[in-house]
Amino acid sequence: MKKVEAILKPFKLEEVKTALIKAGVQGMTISEIRGFGRQRGHKERYRGSEYTVDLVPKVKLEVAVSDAALSSVVEVILKSARTGELGDGKIFVHPLEQVVRVRTGEKGESAL
Ligand SMILES: Nc1ncnc2c1ncn2[C@@H]1O[C@H](COP(=O)(O)OP(=O)(O)OP(=O)(O)O)[C@@H](O)[C@H]1O
Ligand SMILES: [Mg+2]
């Protein structure tokens, strides 16, 4: 199993969420976060002699998937999240050791 963590532009959340549900994803977690990438939150790299970092509002989407579903889930996020502009976000894929459904005690892929 893998945990896919995608940092998105907030206005893209609805589109990405809808596309993932259509692709068969069973659940997801959303957080409102702030961050910066290569431009450090700026369109330009430097602002005079001042050196500041702007933290830009983003949405973090986390979804746990089977290894078999991983590539299609990443593809769906790519297609639905991309605008082609700076700051479109990033997808991090983590190994996922275990999942347990609290209500039933099911473990592993059947708990997804
Ligand atoms: N190396 C990183 N580590 C952790 N979070 C990151 C990293 N890079 C980007 N992020 C997160 O992703 C968000 C969007 O990053 P962004 O899309 O601007 O990346 P980028 O590498 O600058 O790409 P681009 O050149 O397309 O803007 C950031 O605000 C931050 O929350
Ligand atoms: Mg950037």
PDB file of C-alpha atoms and ligand atoms in Angstrom:
ATOM      1  CA  MET A   1       0.000   0.000   0.000  1.00  0.00           C
ATOM      2  CA  LYS A   2       1.013   3.612  -0.517  1.00  0.00           C
ATOM      3  CA  LYS A   3      -0.023   6.942   0.896  1.00  0.00           C
ATOM      4  CA  VAL A   4      -0.321   9.595  -1.773  1.00  0.00           C
ATOM      5  CA  GLU A   5       0.086  13.124  -0.462  1.00  0.00           C
ATOM      6  CA  ALA A   6      -0.757  15.811  -2.987  1.00  0.00           C
ATOM      7  CA  ILE A   7      -0.273  19.546  -2.451  1.00  0.00           C
ATOM      8  CA  LEU A   8      -2.792  21.390  -4.590  1.00  0.00           C
ATOM      9  CA  LYS A   9      -4.065  24.812  -5.472  1.00  0.00           C
ATOM     10  CA  PRO A  10      -7.142  25.235  -3.258  1.00  0.00           C
ATOM     11  CA  PHE A  11      -9.466  26.097  -6.150  1.00  0.00           C
ATOM     12  CA  LYS A  12      -8.577  22.746  -7.766  1.00  0.00           C
ATOM     13  CA  LEU A  13      -9.747  20.678  -4.812  1.00  0.00           C
ATOM     14  CA  GLU A  14     -13.308  20.056  -6.014  1.00  0.00           C
ATOM     15  CA  GLU A  15     -12.158  18.925  -9.452  1.00  0.00           C
ATOM     16  CA  VAL A  16      -9.475  16.613  -8.036  1.00  0.00           C
ATOM     17  CA  LYS A  17     -11.856  15.189  -5.435  1.00  0.00           C
ATOM     18  CA  THR A  18     -14.528  14.453  -8.035  1.00  0.00           C
ATOM     19  CA  ALA A  19     -12.002  12.811 -10.361  1.00  0.00           C
ATOM     20  CA  LEU A  20     -10.638  10.624  -7.547  1.00  0.00           C
ATOM     21  CA  ILE A  21     -14.102   9.486  -6.455  1.00  0.00           C
ATOM     22  CA  LYS A  22     -14.849   8.625 -10.084  1.00  0.00           C
ATOM     23  CA  ALA A  23     -11.611   6.618 -10.154  1.00  0.00           C
ATOM     24  CA  GLY A  24     -12.839   4.519  -7.229  1.00  0.00           C
ATOM     25  CA  VAL A  25     -10.977   5.996  -4.280  1.00  0.00           C
ATOM     26  CA  GLN A  26     -12.650   4.988  -0.980  1.00  0.00           C
ATOM     27  CA  GLY A  27     -11.640   7.862   1.257  1.00  0.00           C
ATOM     28  CA  MET A  28      -9.414  10.902   1.565  1.00  0.00           C
ATOM     29  CA  THR A  29      -8.186  13.458   4.063  1.00  0.00           C
ATOM     30  CA  ILE A  30      -7.961  17.163   3.305  1.00  0.00           C
ATOM     31  CA  SER A  31      -6.033  19.813   5.226  1.00  0.00           C
ATOM     32  CA  GLU A  32      -5.642  23.508   4.649  1.00  0.00           C
ATOM     33  CA  ILE A  33      -1.936  24.203   4.753  1.00  0.00           C
ATOM     34  CA  ARG A  34       0.582  26.822   3.646  1.00  0.00           C
ATOM     35  CA  GLY A  35       3.829  26.253   1.852  1.00  0.00           C
ATOM     36  CA  PHE A  36       6.358  27.362  -0.708  1.00  0.00           C
ATOM     37  CA  GLY A  37       8.246  25.802  -3.588  1.00  0.00           C
ATOM     38  CA  ARG A  38      11.129  26.881  -5.765  1.00  0.00           C
ATOM     39  CA  GLN A  39       9.904  30.471  -6.113  1.00  0.00           C
ATOM     40  CA  ARG A  40       9.630  30.739  -2.333  1.00  0.00           C
ATOM     41  CA  GLY A  41       6.101  31.978  -2.752  1.00  0.00           C
ATOM     42  CA  HIS A  42       7.175  34.785  -5.075  1.00  0.00           C
ATOM     43  CA  LYS A  43       6.845  35.066  -8.823  1.00  0.00           C
ATOM     44  CA  GLU A  44      10.412  36.364  -8.838  1.00  0.00           C
ATOM     45  CA  ARG A  45      13.334  34.790  -7.080  1.00  0.00           C
ATOM     46  CA  TYR A  46      14.521  37.944  -5.343  1.00  0.00           C
ATOM     47  CA  ARG A  47      12.819  41.075  -4.114  1.00  0.00           C
ATOM     48  CA  GLY A  48      15.574  43.695  -4.039  1.00  0.00           C
ATOM     49  CA  SER A  49      18.031  42.996  -1.270  1.00  0.00           C
ATOM     50  CA  GLU A  50      15.226  41.865   1.005  1.00  0.00           C
ATOM     51  CA  TYR A  51      15.046  38.124   1.491  1.00  0.00           C
ATOM     52  CA  THR A  52      11.589  36.941   2.453  1.00  0.00           C
ATOM     53  CA  VAL A  53       9.574  33.783   2.034  1.00  0.00           C
ATOM     54  CA  ASP A  54       5.831  33.956   1.470  1.00  0.00           C
ATOM     55  CA  LEU A  55       3.798  30.982   2.621  1.00  0.00           C
ATOM     56  CA  VAL A  56       1.046  30.479   0.080  1.00  0.00           C
ATOM     57  CA  PRO A  57      -2.259  28.789   1.030  1.00  0.00           C
ATOM     58  CA  LYS A  58      -2.528  25.292  -0.425  1.00  0.00           C
ATOM     59  CA  VAL A  59      -4.604  22.192   0.162  1.00  0.00           C
ATOM     60  CA  LYS A  60      -3.045  18.893   1.201  1.00  0.00           C
ATOM     61  CA  LEU A  61      -4.892  15.824   0.027  1.00  0.00           C
ATOM     62  CA  GLU A  62      -3.975  12.431   1.467  1.00  0.00           C
ATOM     63  CA  VAL A  63      -5.258   9.195   0.056  1.00  0.00           C
ATOM     64  CA  ALA A  64      -4.244   5.644   0.929  1.00  0.00           C
ATOM     65  CA  VAL A  65      -4.304   3.246  -2.017  1.00  0.00           C
ATOM     66  CA  SER A  66      -3.304  -0.274  -2.971  1.00  0.00           C
ATOM     67  CA  ASP A  67      -0.081  -0.703  -4.938  1.00  0.00           C
ATOM     68  CA  ALA A  68      -2.216  -1.733  -7.916  1.00  0.00           C
ATOM     69  CA  ALA A  69      -4.167   1.544  -7.856  1.00  0.00           C
ATOM     70  CA  LEU A  70      -1.160   3.820  -7.328  1.00  0.00           C
ATOM     71  CA  SER A  71      -0.271   4.748 -10.891  1.00  0.00           C
ATOM     72  CA  SER A  72      -3.845   5.507 -11.948  1.00  0.00           C
ATOM     73  CA  VAL A  73      -4.454   7.620  -8.828  1.00  0.00           C
ATOM     74  CA  VAL A  74      -1.304   9.661  -9.502  1.00  0.00           C
ATOM     75  CA  GLU A  75      -2.378  10.084 -13.145  1.00  0.00           C
ATOM     76  CA  VAL A  76      -5.850  11.267 -12.115  1.00  0.00           C
ATOM     77  CA  ILE A  77      -4.388  13.837  -9.706  1.00  0.00           C
ATOM     78  CA  LEU A  78      -1.927  15.052 -12.345  1.00  0.00           C
ATOM     79  CA  LYS A  79      -4.640  15.527 -14.953  1.00  0.00           C
ATOM     80  CA  SER A  80      -7.162  17.201 -12.678  1.00  0.00           C
ATOM     81  CA  ALA A  81      -4.761  19.410 -10.680  1.00  0.00           C
ATOM     82  CA  ARG A  82      -2.623  20.838 -13.459  1.00  0.00           C
ATOM     83  CA  THR A  83      -3.095  24.370 -14.755  1.00  0.00           C
ATOM     84  CA  GLY A  84       0.387  24.668 -16.276  1.00  0.00           C
ATOM     85  CA  GLU A  85       1.194  27.669 -14.068  1.00  0.00           C
ATOM     86  CA  LEU A  86       3.780  27.956 -11.294  1.00  0.00           C
ATOM     87  CA  GLY A  87       2.650  26.539  -7.978  1.00  0.00           C
ATOM     88  CA  ASP A  88       0.509  23.697  -9.363  1.00  0.00           C
ATOM     89  CA  GLY A  89       1.787  21.578  -6.495  1.00  0.00           C
ATOM     90  CA  LYS A  90       3.536  18.313  -5.916  1.00  0.00           C
ATOM     91  CA  ILE A  91       2.715  14.674  -5.317  1.00  0.00           C
ATOM     92  CA  PHE A  92       4.610  12.714  -2.662  1.00  0.00           C
ATOM     93  CA  VAL A  93       4.253   8.926  -2.535  1.00  0.00           C
ATOM     94  CA  HIS A  94       5.018   7.222   0.790  1.00  0.00           C
ATOM     95  CA  PRO A  95       5.208   3.534   1.623  1.00  0.00           C
ATOM     96  CA  LEU A  96       2.261   2.643   3.846  1.00  0.00           C
ATOM     97  CA  GLU A  97       2.959  -0.022   6.430  1.00  0.00           C
ATOM     98  CA  GLN A  98      -0.489  -0.819   7.749  1.00  0.00           C
ATOM     99  CA  VAL A  99      -4.128   0.298   7.707  1.00  0.00           C
ATOM    100  CA  VAL A 100      -6.639  -0.753  10.360  1.00  0.00           C
ATOM    101  CA  ARG A 101     -10.375  -0.064  10.191  1.00  0.00           C
ATOM    102  CA  VAL A 102     -11.251   0.825  13.772  1.00  0.00           C
ATOM    103  CA  ARG A 103     -14.867  -0.387  13.660  1.00  0.00           C
ATOM    104  CA  THR A 104     -14.092  -3.917  12.485  1.00  0.00           C
ATOM    105  CA  GLY A 105     -10.406  -4.431  13.153  1.00  0.00           C
ATOM    106  CA  GLU A 106      -9.832  -5.312   9.467  1.00  0.00           C
ATOM    107  CA  LYS A 107      -6.247  -4.833   8.407  1.00  0.00           C
ATOM    108  CA  GLY A 108      -4.382  -4.192   5.188  1.00  0.00           C
ATOM    109  CA  GLU A 109      -5.980  -3.570   1.797  1.00  0.00           C
ATOM    110  CA  SER A 110      -9.416  -4.712   2.970  1.00  0.00           C
ATOM    111  CA  ALA A 111      -9.332  -1.819   5.470  1.00  0.00           C
ATOM    112  CA  LEU A 112      -8.789   0.806   2.755  1.00  0.00           C
TER     113      LEU A 112
HETATM  114  N1  LIG B   1      10.460  20.206  -1.628  1.00  0.00           N
HETATM  115  C1  LIG B   1       9.265  20.365  -1.056  1.00  0.00           C
HETATM  116  N2  LIG B   1       9.057  19.854   0.162  1.00  0.00           N
HETATM  117  C2  LIG B   1       7.849  19.998   0.775  1.00  0.00           C
HETATM  118  N3  LIG B   1       6.814  20.641   0.232  1.00  0.00           N
HETATM  119  C3  LIG B   1       6.979  21.162  -0.989  1.00  0.00           C
HETATM  120  C4  LIG B   1       8.213  21.045  -1.700  1.00  0.00           C
HETATM  121  N4  LIG B   1       8.062  21.641  -2.903  1.00  0.00           N
HETATM  122  C5  LIG B   1       6.802  22.096  -2.932  1.00  0.00           C
HETATM  123  N5  LIG B   1       6.150  21.822  -1.797  1.00  0.00           N
HETATM  124  C6  LIG B   1       4.776  22.147  -1.465  1.00  0.00           C
HETATM  125  O1  LIG B   1       4.048  22.252  -2.679  1.00  0.00           O
HETATM  126  C7  LIG B   1       3.501  23.554  -2.829  1.00  0.00           C
HETATM  127  C8  LIG B   1       3.520  23.937  -4.288  1.00  0.00           C
HETATM  128  O2  LIG B   1       4.846  23.864  -4.761  1.00  0.00           O
HETATM  129  P1  LIG B   1       5.149  24.328  -6.258  1.00  0.00           P
HETATM  130  O3  LIG B   1       4.134  23.721  -7.151  1.00  0.00           O
HETATM  131  O4  LIG B   1       5.305  25.805  -6.284  1.00  0.00           O
HETATM  132  O5  LIG B   1       6.556  23.582  -6.479  1.00  0.00           O
HETATM  133  P2  LIG B   1       7.749  24.075  -7.414  1.00  0.00           P
HETATM  134  O6  LIG B   1       8.819  23.054  -7.255  1.00  0.00           O
HETATM  135  O7  LIG B   1       8.072  25.491  -7.097  1.00  0.00           O
HETATM  136  O8  LIG B   1       7.132  23.928  -8.874  1.00  0.00           O
HETATM  137  P3  LIG B   1       6.763  25.127  -9.910  1.00  0.00           P
HETATM  138  O9  LIG B   1       8.081  25.561 -10.490  1.00  0.00           O
HETATM  139  O10 LIG B   1       5.846  24.478 -10.907  1.00  0.00           O
HETATM  140  O11 LIG B   1       6.070  26.198  -9.127  1.00  0.00           O
HETATM  141  C9  LIG B   1       4.327  24.421  -1.893  1.00  0.00           C
HETATM  142  O12 LIG B   1       3.596  25.550  -1.485  1.00  0.00           O
HETATM  143  C10 LIG B   1       4.618  23.471  -0.759  1.00  0.00           C
HETATM  144  O13 LIG B   1       3.494  23.400   0.103  1.00  0.00           O
HETATM  145 MG    MG B   2       6.621  26.964  -7.296  1.00  0.00          MG
END
